[in-house]
Amino acid sequence: MKHLAEYRDGDTARRLAAGIGKIVTRPWAIMEVCGGQTHSIIRHALDQLLPPEVELIHGPGCPVCVTPLEMIDRALAIAALPGTIFCSFGDMLRVPGSHGDLLGVKAAGGDVRVVYSPLDALELARRHPDREVVFFAIGFETTAPANAMAVRLAERGGVKNFSVLVSHVLVPPAIAAVMESPGNRVEAFLAAGHVCSVMGTLQYPPLCDRYRVPIVVTGFEPLDLLDGIRRTVVQLEAGRHELENAYSRVVTEEGNAVARAVIADVFEPCDRTWRGIGTIPASGWRLAERYAAFDAEHRFAVGGIVTAESPLCRSGDVLRGAIKPSSCPAFGRECTPRTPLGATMVSGEGACAAYYHAGRFAADREGRR
Amino acid sequence: MSDDRPDMSRPACPSPLPHHDRIVLGHGGGGGLTRELIEKVFLPAFTNSVLADLGDSAVLPAAWFSSNGGERLAFSTDAYVVQPLVFPGGSIGDLAVNGTVNDLAMRGARPVALSAAFILEEGLDVGVLSRVVADMARAARTAGVAIVTGDTKVVERGRGDGLSITTAGIGLVPAGSRLGSRPAEAGDVILVSGTVGDHGMAVMSVREGLAFEAPIQSDSAALHGLVADLLAASPDVVLLRDPTRGGLAMTLGEIVAENGIGIEFDEGAVPIDPVVASACEILGLDPFQVANEGKLVAVVPAAGADAALAALRAHPRGGKAARIGRVVADHPGLVVARTPYGGTRIVPMPLGEQLPRIC
Amino acid sequence: MCLAVPGRIESIREEQGTRMGKVNFGGVVRDVCLAYVPEAVVGDYTIVHVGFALSRIDEESAIETLRTFAEMGLLEEGLAEIRGEAPLDEPALCPLPPAEAPRR
């Protein structure tokens, strides 16, 4: 595919990685904020190309991982209601709530469907006027324009049986939370290119200044990521802390003004609990008052939700970069991809699941020596 | 019934049967409706002398077994469910024949006869059933295998998935076959017979909520001919598997688990159709975990690997065959992929159905 | 967090007042909402996330980025900066993209 294949060249990747080795003089801890970056790094084993001085810390930018337990439980309760079609991105179906997951609700008779786009959920609502169609509107800034448009089109089209369960989260407050968390080791960030395609980059220079930390906006292909890492190392070694845009083919300083206007119409800022991390002020979006009729939280009175997080799970510490997944006492014992205690163990891009597979290999090699 | 006497086995008034364009419960009741279904739909499609008998079991002529140099019988069964029932490049009918034929072929057997049991949901469009049955008949003819016995049941509407099929097959393993005579061991070479992921993405392309337009066809095909050519050129093939559900990752995972070995393969060497790769990109799926219905994975001794690969490539079903990796003594139980960047990663066995992701 | 894939816009239409289009992703064609890229025209590449085009891909920036990757000069420049020197090579032939590349 054009605009993908060019950024996957093996020789250039090795050259970029070797270049990082030539400029690095001491250990640096760099956090890739976004789950998509983590996925690409693990999928292509890019971390193995880097010099030992460069440590990558997997950040909290996986909406599946940070969606609060209370919201998952609410989703499970709504999905189980008779007459409801509950639509979700595929990622969310295996995320554990206090008691089970969406796949379990489906097995027990709930009508749970995977959709590719919120517009597909809206279309289902149009086709099934006798059913309540609920869309689980999770995601970072990247997904917000899509979710906002679905709500707008539902309003314009008078689709009254459509509603959204909103759990949006935002990147800049998360970067601030990471920098302010006790024991923080992160010295530079790879910021998420697709978030910035919507939001632009103007939110980031103040963070660079306040925390004296370099932030480089990157794409998601191997060469994009390696170039982003190279640029952070250049800054770190030079003692600079600036915003750089290494994804200029997609990201502009101003971002997508049309999309931001629709977001501002449909959503409003709110405090948001991040699973495993806690409440971060002004770190999320919820439906604006004017669209309250489309809010599944209002429409479905599913009370009595008592959340119960596994007492063993330390995914919050992992998401903040405070511990490595393998430092969690439950890692690989009570908690495996087959029996995940926390969301970070669920999908391949979750930091714990990623470590689980890679770690097993490393441990095996260790054992043979 | 060739004389002019009235047929008293049926009502004298005009039969309502021909007006049914949907399956009703009575089609599974064993009475007249069932017989009508068998005579109108199944028999014309599956026509052969053994089936025409319509006895309680198929009685196969001994010559079917003795005349082919067969030494041992292979016997396999598989149940088929898929949504939608018809997809680009095939239908559940193709899968039901080719899947069981391939299970036999993976043990080196030439398929001889199949059974087919149908569970139909009340309300199923008879046209869909006829299409599926026609696909089965065509697949069986192509594979040179006879469908010799069968059964039909109907379940109430809402209690079935439209249509599911269970087939069982028997096949003959030629005398002197050495397939599976030793476990896979370090140094063996891994071959794959062609592009991976085609079937799963063809089905995905027409699934509700995910549909996209792409010229992707299911690869559903019988592989015993390919296997016969492979074994003729390379009789020391260690083992064969068809990477169906869970794809290449599942099959390699099973091989390492069962043989106490490790496998290392080169990601870049695995053939993938570019459009299938694109479809996987947009849905966030791993092509190594996507199902195939007309491909095989072969573990062969290093010494015979070139001959084996040449034999696969010489066959119409194996033109894009490739050497993708090798068996290693390191990391037993693990499949490791070497990326185009020189790194390695663990390839886990898929946990369940792959779900499209957004992150 | 956000799987977004580049594709080429094949056609644009209005559907119930919303700008929609067919986008081709390496041979796979899907309906995509183009409401957020009013400037995009048929033939443009766009980044698509969950059925929505979020950004028009800037071909000049893409070419420049690739040219930069292809050259080894960028490594020397990085080294030079750390040593407090001016870049060794005049970057006229293969400049690094500026921190915020201007858009057409």
JSON list of C-alpha atoms in Angstrom, two decimals, chain C residues 6-103:
[
{"chain": "C", "resi": 6, "resn": "PRO", "atom": "CA", "xyz": [-3.75, 5.62, 4.12]},
{"chain": "C", "resi": 7, "resn": "GLY", "atom": "CA", "xyz": [-6.01, 5.24, 1.11]},
{"chain": "C", "resi": 8, "resn": "ARG", "atom": "CA", "xyz": [-6.72, 6.96, -2.19]},
{"chain": "C", "resi": 9, "resn": "ILE", "atom": "CA", "xyz": [-10.03, 8.77, -2.69]},
{"chain": "C", "resi": 10, "resn": "GLU", "atom": "CA", "xyz": [-11.78, 7.26, -5.74]},
{"chain": "C", "resi": 11, "resn": "SER", "atom": "CA", "xyz": [-15.08, 9.14, -5.69]},
{"chain": "C", "resi": 12, "resn": "ILE", "atom": "CA", "xyz": [-16.91, 11.74, -3.65]},
{"chain": "C", "resi": 13, "resn": "ARG", "atom": "CA", "xyz": [-20.66, 12.11, -3.16]},
{"chain": "C", "resi": 14, "resn": "GLU", "atom": "CA", "xyz": [-23.21, 13.74, -0.89]},
{"chain": "C", "resi": 15, "resn": "GLU", "atom": "CA", "xyz": [-25.31, 11.32, 1.13]},
{"chain": "C", "resi": 16, "resn": "GLN", "atom": "CA", "xyz": [-28.08, 12.79, 3.26]},
{"chain": "C", "resi": 17, "resn": "GLY", "atom": "CA", "xyz": [-26.13, 16.00, 3.47]},
{"chain": "C", "resi": 18, "resn": "THR", "atom": "CA", "xyz": [-22.88, 14.32, 4.48]},
{"chain": "C", "resi": 19, "resn": "ARG", "atom": "CA", "xyz": [-19.76, 14.24, 2.34]},
{"chain": "C", "resi": 20, "resn": "MET", "atom": "CA", "xyz": [-18.96, 10.57, 1.70]},
{"chain": "C", "resi": 21, "resn": "GLY", "atom": "CA", "xyz": [-16.63, 8.80, -0.67]},
{"chain": "C", "resi": 22, "resn": "LYS", "atom": "CA", "xyz": [-15.09, 5.55, -1.81]},
{"chain": "C", "resi": 23, "resn": "VAL", "atom": "CA", "xyz": [-11.53, 5.12, -0.65]},
{"chain": "C", "resi": 24, "resn": "ASN", "atom": "CA", "xyz": [-9.18, 2.49, -2.05]},
{"chain": "C", "resi": 25, "resn": "PHE", "atom": "CA", "xyz": [-6.74, 0.95, 0.45]},
{"chain": "C", "resi": 26, "resn": "GLY", "atom": "CA", "xyz": [-4.36, -1.10, -1.66]},
{"chain": "C", "resi": 27, "resn": "GLY", "atom": "CA", "xyz": [-7.17, -2.83, -3.55]},
{"chain": "C", "resi": 28, "resn": "VAL", "atom": "CA", "xyz": [-9.73, -2.81, -0.74]},
{"chain": "C", "resi": 29, "resn": "VAL", "atom": "CA", "xyz": [-12.51, -0.28, -1.23]},
{"chain": "C", "resi": 30, "resn": "ARG", "atom": "CA", "xyz": [-14.66, 1.05, 1.59]},
{"chain": "C", "resi": 31, "resn": "ASP", "atom": "CA", "xyz": [-17.17, 3.81, 2.13]},
{"chain": "C", "resi": 32, "resn": "VAL", "atom": "CA", "xyz": [-15.52, 6.58, 4.10]},
{"chain": "C", "resi": 33, "resn": "CYS", "atom": "CA", "xyz": [-16.92, 9.77, 5.61]},
{"chain": "C", "resi": 34, "resn": "LEU", "atom": "CA", "xyz": [-15.07, 12.71, 4.06]},
{"chain": "C", "resi": 35, "resn": "ALA", "atom": "CA", "xyz": [-16.81, 15.44, 6.06]},
{"chain": "C", "resi": 36, "resn": "TYR", "atom": "CA", "xyz": [-13.57, 16.30, 7.86]},
{"chain": "C", "resi": 37, "resn": "VAL", "atom": "CA", "xyz": [-11.45, 16.73, 4.73]},
{"chain": "C", "resi": 38, "resn": "PRO", "atom": "CA", "xyz": [-13.44, 19.28, 2.71]},
{"chain": "C", "resi": 39, "resn": "GLU", "atom": "CA", "xyz": [-10.28, 20.23, 0.82]},
{"chain": "C", "resi": 40, "resn": "ALA", "atom": "CA", "xyz": [-9.58, 16.69, -0.42]},
{"chain": "C", "resi": 41, "resn": "VAL", "atom": "CA", "xyz": [-10.30, 15.79, -4.05]},
{"chain": "C", "resi": 42, "resn": "VAL", "atom": "CA", "xyz": [-10.45, 12.54, -6.00]},
{"chain": "C", "resi": 43, "resn": "GLY", "atom": "CA", "xyz": [-6.94, 11.14, -6.29]},
{"chain": "C", "resi": 44, "resn": "ASP", "atom": "CA", "xyz": [-5.76, 12.50, -2.95]},
{"chain": "C", "resi": 45, "resn": "TYR", "atom": "CA", "xyz": [-4.49, 10.14, -0.30]},
{"chain": "C", "resi": 46, "resn": "THR", "atom": "CA", "xyz": [-6.05, 10.43, 3.11]},
{"chain": "C", "resi": 47, "resn": "ILE", "atom": "CA", "xyz": [-5.58, 8.84, 6.52]},
{"chain": "C", "resi": 48, "resn": "VAL", "atom": "CA", "xyz": [-8.69, 6.93, 7.58]},
{"chain": "C", "resi": 49, "resn": "HIS", "atom": "CA", "xyz": [-9.64, 5.87, 11.11]},
{"chain": "C", "resi": 50, "resn": "VAL", "atom": "CA", "xyz": [-12.85, 3.93, 11.90]},
{"chain": "C", "resi": 51, "resn": "GLY", "atom": "CA", "xyz": [-14.40, 4.98, 8.59]},
{"chain": "C", "resi": 52, "resn": "PHE", "atom": "CA", "xyz": [-13.48, 8.69, 8.77]},
{"chain": "C", "resi": 53, "resn": "ALA", "atom": "CA", "xyz": [-10.85, 10.55, 6.79]},
{"chain": "C", "resi": 54, "resn": "LEU", "atom": "CA", "xyz": [-8.90, 12.65, 9.28]},
{"chain": "C", "resi": 55, "resn": "SER", "atom": "CA", "xyz": [-6.19, 14.25, 7.20]},
{"chain": "C", "resi": 56, "resn": "ARG", "atom": "CA", "xyz": [-5.09, 14.70, 3.62]},
{"chain": "C", "resi": 57, "resn": "ILE", "atom": "CA", "xyz": [-1.64, 13.21, 3.14]},
{"chain": "C", "resi": 58, "resn": "ASP", "atom": "CA", "xyz": [0.83, 15.83, 1.99]},
{"chain": "C", "resi": 59, "resn": "GLU", "atom": "CA", "xyz": [2.74, 14.22, -0.88]},
{"chain": "C", "resi": 60, "resn": "GLU", "atom": "CA", "xyz": [5.60, 16.73, -0.74]},
{"chain": "C", "resi": 61, "resn": "SER", "atom": "CA", "xyz": [6.20, 16.07, 2.94]},
{"chain": "C", "resi": 62, "resn": "ALA", "atom": "CA", "xyz": [6.05, 12.35, 2.28]},
{"chain": "C", "resi": 63, "resn": "ILE", "atom": "CA", "xyz": [8.62, 12.55, -0.50]},
{"chain": "C", "resi": 64, "resn": "GLU", "atom": "CA", "xyz": [10.85, 14.75, 1.61]},
{"chain": "C", "resi": 65, "resn": "THR", "atom": "CA", "xyz": [10.64, 12.41, 4.60]},
{"chain": "C", "resi": 66, "resn": "LEU", "atom": "CA", "xyz": [11.52, 9.42, 2.45]},
{"chain": "C", "resi": 67, "resn": "ARG", "atom": "CA", "xyz": [14.40, 11.25, 0.82]},
{"chain": "C", "resi": 68, "resn": "THR", "atom": "CA", "xyz": [15.70, 12.05, 4.26]},
{"chain": "C", "resi": 69, "resn": "PHE", "atom": "CA", "xyz": [15.49, 8.44, 5.33]},
{"chain": "C", "resi": 70, "resn": "ALA", "atom": "CA", "xyz": [17.29, 7.37, 2.21]},
{"chain": "C", "resi": 71, "resn": "GLU", "atom": "CA", "xyz": [20.27, 9.58, 2.95]},
{"chain": "C", "resi": 72, "resn": "MET", "atom": "CA", "xyz": [22.82, 8.84, 5.60]},
{"chain": "C", "resi": 73, "resn": "GLY", "atom": "CA", "xyz": [23.45, 12.55, 6.03]},
{"chain": "C", "resi": 74, "resn": "LEU", "atom": "CA", "xyz": [20.88, 12.79, 8.79]},
{"chain": "C", "resi": 75, "resn": "LEU", "atom": "CA", "xyz": [23.10, 10.77, 11.11]},
{"chain": "C", "resi": 76, "resn": "GLU", "atom": "CA", "xyz": [26.00, 13.09, 10.68]},
{"chain": "C", "resi": 77, "resn": "GLU", "atom": "CA", "xyz": [23.75, 16.04, 11.32]},
{"chain": "C", "resi": 78, "resn": "GLY", "atom": "CA", "xyz": [22.59, 14.50, 14.59]},
{"chain": "C", "resi": 79, "resn": "LEU", "atom": "CA", "xyz": [26.17, 13.92, 15.64]},
{"chain": "C", "resi": 80, "resn": "ALA", "atom": "CA", "xyz": [27.17, 17.42, 14.69]},
{"chain": "C", "resi": 81, "resn": "GLU", "atom": "CA", "xyz": [24.45, 18.95, 16.79]},
{"chain": "C", "resi": 82, "resn": "ILE", "atom": "CA", "xyz": [25.51, 17.03, 19.87]},
{"chain": "C", "resi": 83, "resn": "ARG", "atom": "CA", "xyz": [29.10, 18.09, 19.37]},
{"chain": "C", "resi": 84, "resn": "GLY", "atom": "CA", "xyz": [27.90, 21.65, 19.10]},
{"chain": "C", "resi": 85, "resn": "GLU", "atom": "CA", "xyz": [29.04, 21.92, 15.51]},
{"chain": "C", "resi": 86, "resn": "ALA", "atom": "CA", "xyz": [27.24, 23.13, 12.48]},
{"chain": "C", "resi": 87, "resn": "PRO", "atom": "CA", "xyz": [25.89, 20.33, 10.27]},
{"chain": "C", "resi": 88, "resn": "LEU", "atom": "CA", "xyz": [28.70, 18.80, 8.26]},
{"chain": "C", "resi": 89, "resn": "ASP", "atom": "CA", "xyz": [26.87, 18.83, 5.00]},
{"chain": "C", "resi": 90, "resn": "GLU", "atom": "CA", "xyz": [25.03, 21.66, 3.47]},
{"chain": "C", "resi": 91, "resn": "PRO", "atom": "CA", "xyz": [21.52, 20.19, 3.59]},
{"chain": "C", "resi": 92, "resn": "ALA", "atom": "CA", "xyz": [20.41, 21.75, 0.36]},
{"chain": "C", "resi": 93, "resn": "LEU", "atom": "CA", "xyz": [20.08, 18.49, -1.53]},
{"chain": "C", "resi": 94, "resn": "CYS", "atom": "CA", "xyz": [18.36, 16.50, 1.17]},
{"chain": "C", "resi": 95, "resn": "PRO", "atom": "CA", "xyz": [17.10, 18.76, 3.91]},
{"chain": "C", "resi": 96, "resn": "LEU", "atom": "CA", "xyz": [15.55, 17.38, 7.07]},
{"chain": "C", "resi": 97, "resn": "PRO", "atom": "CA", "xyz": [11.91, 18.29, 7.21]},
{"chain": "C", "resi": 98, "resn": "PRO", "atom": "CA", "xyz": [11.60, 21.35, 9.45]},
{"chain": "C", "resi": 99, "resn": "ALA", "atom": "CA", "xyz": [10.10, 20.68, 12.86]},
{"chain": "C", "resi": 100, "resn": "GLU", "atom": "CA", "xyz": [6.76, 21.88, 11.60]},
{"chain": "C", "resi": 101, "resn": "ALA", "atom": "CA", "xyz": [6.74, 21.44, 7.87]},
{"chain": "C", "resi": 102, "resn": "PRO", "atom": "CA", "xyz": [4.63, 24.07, 6.12]},
{"chain": "C", "resi": 103, "resn": "ARG", "atom": "CA", "xyz": [1.72, 22.69, 4.16]}
]
